[in-house]
Short mmCIF file of N, CA, C and O in Angstrom, two decimals:
data_model
loop_
_atom_site.label_atom_id
_atom_site.label_comp_id
_atom_site.label_asym_id
_atom_site.label_seq_id
_atom_site.Cartn_x
_atom_site.Cartn_y
_atom_site.Cartn_z
N MET A 53 289.71 27.36 236.10
CA MET A 53 289.50 28.70 235.40
C MET A 53 290.43 30.03 236.65
O MET A 53 290.82 29.63 237.63
N LYS A 54 291.52 30.52 235.79
CA LYS A 54 291.91 32.00 236.69
C LYS A 54 290.52 33.15 236.30
O LYS A 54 289.60 33.41 236.27
N LYS A 55 291.83 33.28 237.97
CA LYS A 55 290.27 34.10 239.36
C LYS A 55 291.46 35.77 238.06
O LYS A 55 291.87 35.84 238.35
N LEU A 56 289.93 36.25 238.00
CA LEU A 56 289.92 37.86 237.44
C LEU A 56 290.66 38.83 239.10
O LEU A 56 288.97 38.96 239.57
N PRO A 57 290.85 39.98 239.12
CA PRO A 57 291.33 40.97 240.09
C PRO A 57 290.12 41.67 240.67
O PRO A 57 289.24 41.29 239.01
N VAL A 58 289.28 41.93 241.27
CA VAL A 58 287.58 42.59 241.48
C VAL A 58 288.54 44.30 241.61
O VAL A 58 289.52 44.66 242.55
N ILE A 59 288.23 45.28 240.84
CA ILE A 59 288.41 47.02 240.81
C ILE A 59 286.97 47.33 240.74
O ILE A 59 286.00 47.69 240.58
N PHE A 60 287.39 48.13 241.61
CA PHE A 60 286.01 49.79 242.35
C PHE A 60 286.67 50.39 241.99
O PHE A 60 287.30 50.68 242.26
N ASP A 61 285.76 51.61 241.67
CA ASP A 61 286.09 52.76 241.16
C ASP A 61 286.17 53.59 242.38
O ASP A 61 286.39 55.03 242.50
N SER A 62 285.62 53.41 243.63
CA SER A 62 285.34 53.98 244.37
C SER A 62 285.23 53.46 245.64
O SER A 62 285.48 51.84 246.28
N LEU A 63 285.50 53.90 247.25
CA LEU A 63 285.01 52.86 248.39
C LEU A 63 283.52 52.59 248.49
O LEU A 63 283.89 51.50 249.50
N SER A 64 283.20 53.65 247.99
CA SER A 64 281.28 53.72 248.06
C SER A 64 281.04 51.51 247.38
O SER A 64 280.12 51.85 247.79
N GLN A 65 281.92 51.96 246.81
CA GLN A 65 281.17 51.07 245.71
C GLN A 65 281.83 49.43 246.98
O GLN A 65 281.59 48.02 246.64
N LEU A 66 282.94 49.33 247.12
CA LEU A 66 283.20 48.03 247.00
C LEU A 66 283.11 48.46 248.62
O LEU A 66 282.19 46.92 249.27
N HIS A 67 281.67 49.10 249.70
CA HIS A 67 281.41 49.11 251.26
C HIS A 67 280.24 47.84 250.10
O HIS A 67 279.52 47.76 250.80
N LYS A 68 279.21 49.40 249.29
CA LYS A 68 278.33 47.93 248.26
C LYS A 68 278.51 47.55 248.93
O LYS A 68 277.45 46.85 248.31
N ALA A 69 279.62 46.49 247.95
CA ALA A 69 279.06 45.74 248.03
C ALA A 69 279.52 44.26 248.75
O ALA A 69 279.05 42.93 248.36
N MET A 70 279.97 44.14 249.57
CA MET A 70 280.01 43.82 250.23
C MET A 70 279.51 44.12 251.96
O MET A 70 278.83 44.50 253.19
N GLY A 71 278.33 45.45 251.47
CA GLY A 71 276.76 45.15 252.42
C GLY A 71 277.21 45.94 253.48
O GLY A 71 276.22 45.97 254.51
N GLN A 72 277.32 47.21 253.65
CA GLN A 72 278.27 48.54 254.29
C GLN A 72 277.44 49.38 254.09
O GLN A 72 277.49 49.83 252.49
N PRO A 73 277.88 50.27 254.90
CA PRO A 73 277.22 51.34 254.86
C PRO A 73 278.51 52.31 254.06
O PRO A 73 279.31 52.05 254.29
N ALA A 74 278.42 53.20 253.18
CA ALA A 74 278.98 54.33 252.70
C ALA A 74 280.47 54.29 253.84
O ALA A 74 279.11 55.41 254.72
N PRO A 75 281.15 54.95 253.45
CA PRO A 75 282.32 55.97 254.50
C PRO A 75 282.19 57.25 254.82
O PRO A 75 281.40 57.56 253.03
N SER A 76 281.74 57.68 255.87
CA SER A 76 281.63 59.02 256.15
C SER A 76 282.60 59.28 255.15
O SER A 76 282.67 60.96 255.78
N HIS A 77 283.30 59.58 255.52
CA HIS A 77 284.92 60.14 255.08
C HIS A 77 285.74 59.42 253.91
O HIS A 77 285.42 58.25 253.08
N PRO A 78 285.54 60.33 252.78
CA PRO A 78 285.81 59.47 251.02
C PRO A 78 287.76 59.24 251.21
O PRO A 78 287.88 58.40 250.44
N LEU A 79 288.62 59.45 252.34
CA LEU A 79 289.73 59.12 251.89
C LEU A 79 290.08 58.21 253.33
O LEU A 79 291.19 57.10 252.88
N ILE A 80 288.87 57.68 254.38
CA ILE A 80 289.40 56.64 255.40
C ILE A 80 288.23 56.33 254.95
O ILE A 80 286.83 56.18 255.04
N SER A 81 287.94 54.44 255.38
CA SER A 81 287.12 53.86 255.17
C SER A 81 287.46 52.53 256.00
O SER A 81 288.51 51.35 256.00
N ILE A 82 286.83 51.85 257.18
CA ILE A 82 286.77 50.77 258.14
C ILE A 82 285.53 50.49 257.80
O ILE A 82 284.66 50.38 257.15
N ILE A 83 286.51 49.30 257.75
CA ILE A 83 285.03 48.06 257.14
C ILE A 83 285.65 46.83 258.56
O ILE A 83 286.14 45.79 258.42
N ASN A 84 283.21 46.39 258.99
CA ASN A 84 283.79 45.49 260.00
C ASN A 84 283.55 43.86 259.10
O ASN A 84 282.03 43.36 258.62
N TYR A 85 284.02 43.63 259.16
CA TYR A 85 283.75 42.35 258.21
C TYR A 85 283.06 41.41 259.00
O TYR A 85 282.51 39.73 258.19
N GLY A 86 282.75 40.89 259.88
CA GLY A 86 282.07 40.55 260.87
C GLY A 86 281.10 40.91 260.37
O GLY A 86 280.02 39.66 260.80
N GLU A 87 280.19 42.22 259.68
CA GLU A 87 278.97 41.61 259.40
C GLU A 87 279.06 42.31 257.76
O GLU A 87 277.74 42.43 257.47
N ALA A 88 280.17 42.25 257.29
CA ALA A 88 280.46 41.79 255.28
C ALA A 88 279.13 40.74 255.27
O ALA A 88 279.34 40.07 255.74
N GLN A 89 278.34 41.19 254.42
CA GLN A 89 277.24 39.92 253.44
C GLN A 89 277.73 40.22 252.12
O GLN A 89 277.45 40.79 251.32
N PHE A 90 278.61 39.00 251.23
CA PHE A 90 278.71 38.72 250.56
C PHE A 90 278.90 37.82 249.89
O PHE A 90 279.14 36.80 250.78
N ASP A 91 279.38 37.26 248.74
CA ASP A 91 280.09 35.89 248.15
C ASP A 91 280.67 36.02 247.82
O ASP A 91 280.87 37.20 246.74
N PRO A 92 281.49 35.27 248.13
CA PRO A 92 283.28 35.67 246.69
C PRO A 92 282.68 35.12 245.44
O PRO A 92 283.18 35.73 245.29
N LYS A 93 281.90 33.93 245.70
CA LYS A 93 281.59 33.93 244.44
C LYS A 93 280.89 34.88 243.16
O LYS A 93 280.68 35.45 242.25
N ASP A 94 280.18 36.02 243.73
CA ASP A 94 280.02 36.80 242.72
C ASP A 94 280.94 37.49 242.11
O ASP A 94 281.00 38.47 241.39
N PHE A 95 281.73 37.24 242.04
CA PHE A 95 283.10 38.73 242.46
C PHE A 95 284.53 37.60 241.43
O PHE A 95 285.13 38.87 241.12
N GLU A 96 283.42 36.22 241.43
CA GLU A 96 284.40 35.58 239.87
C GLU A 96 284.91 36.57 238.49
O GLU A 96 285.49 35.34 237.92
N GLN A 97 283.96 36.79 238.08
CA GLN A 97 284.11 37.59 236.97
C GLN A 97 284.72 38.97 236.44
O GLN A 97 284.88 39.77 235.99
N GLY A 98 285.58 39.63 237.21
CA GLY A 98 285.94 41.19 238.08
C GLY A 98 285.68 41.78 238.75
O GLY A 98 285.73 42.93 238.63
N HIS A 99 284.04 41.53 239.44
CA HIS A 99 282.93 42.07 239.69
C HIS A 99 282.51 42.16 240.25
O HIS A 99 282.20 41.25 240.23
N HIS A 100 281.42 42.80 240.94
CA HIS A 100 280.02 42.84 241.75
C HIS A 100 278.86 42.63 240.91
O HIS A 100 278.97 43.99 240.01
N PRO A 101 277.68 42.25 240.59
CA PRO A 101 276.76 41.87 239.31
C PRO A 101 276.30 43.48 239.22
O PRO A 101 275.92 44.01 238.73
N GLU A 102 276.09 43.74 240.71
CA GLU A 102 274.76 45.23 240.84
C GLU A 102 275.68 46.12 241.15
O GLU A 102 274.74 47.05 240.51
N LEU A 103 276.95 46.59 240.38
CA LEU A 103 277.66 47.75 239.86
C LEU A 103 277.55 47.73 238.45
O LEU A 103 278.02 48.55 238.12
N LEU A 104 277.64 46.84 237.58
CA LEU A 104 277.31 47.02 236.58
C LEU A 104 276.30 48.06 236.11
O LEU A 104 275.34 49.31 236.48
#
């Protein structure tokens, strides 16, 4: 199965998909991957189900 790229419209969407709080600045994003809560299988269709 071919993997599709995951496209986010904003950094806030990326943070939400990874279980992180929204960034405090629109152009700067810091993600603590140690606290990220996501299942890579959620992104197999090229999107996160909660962001549709």
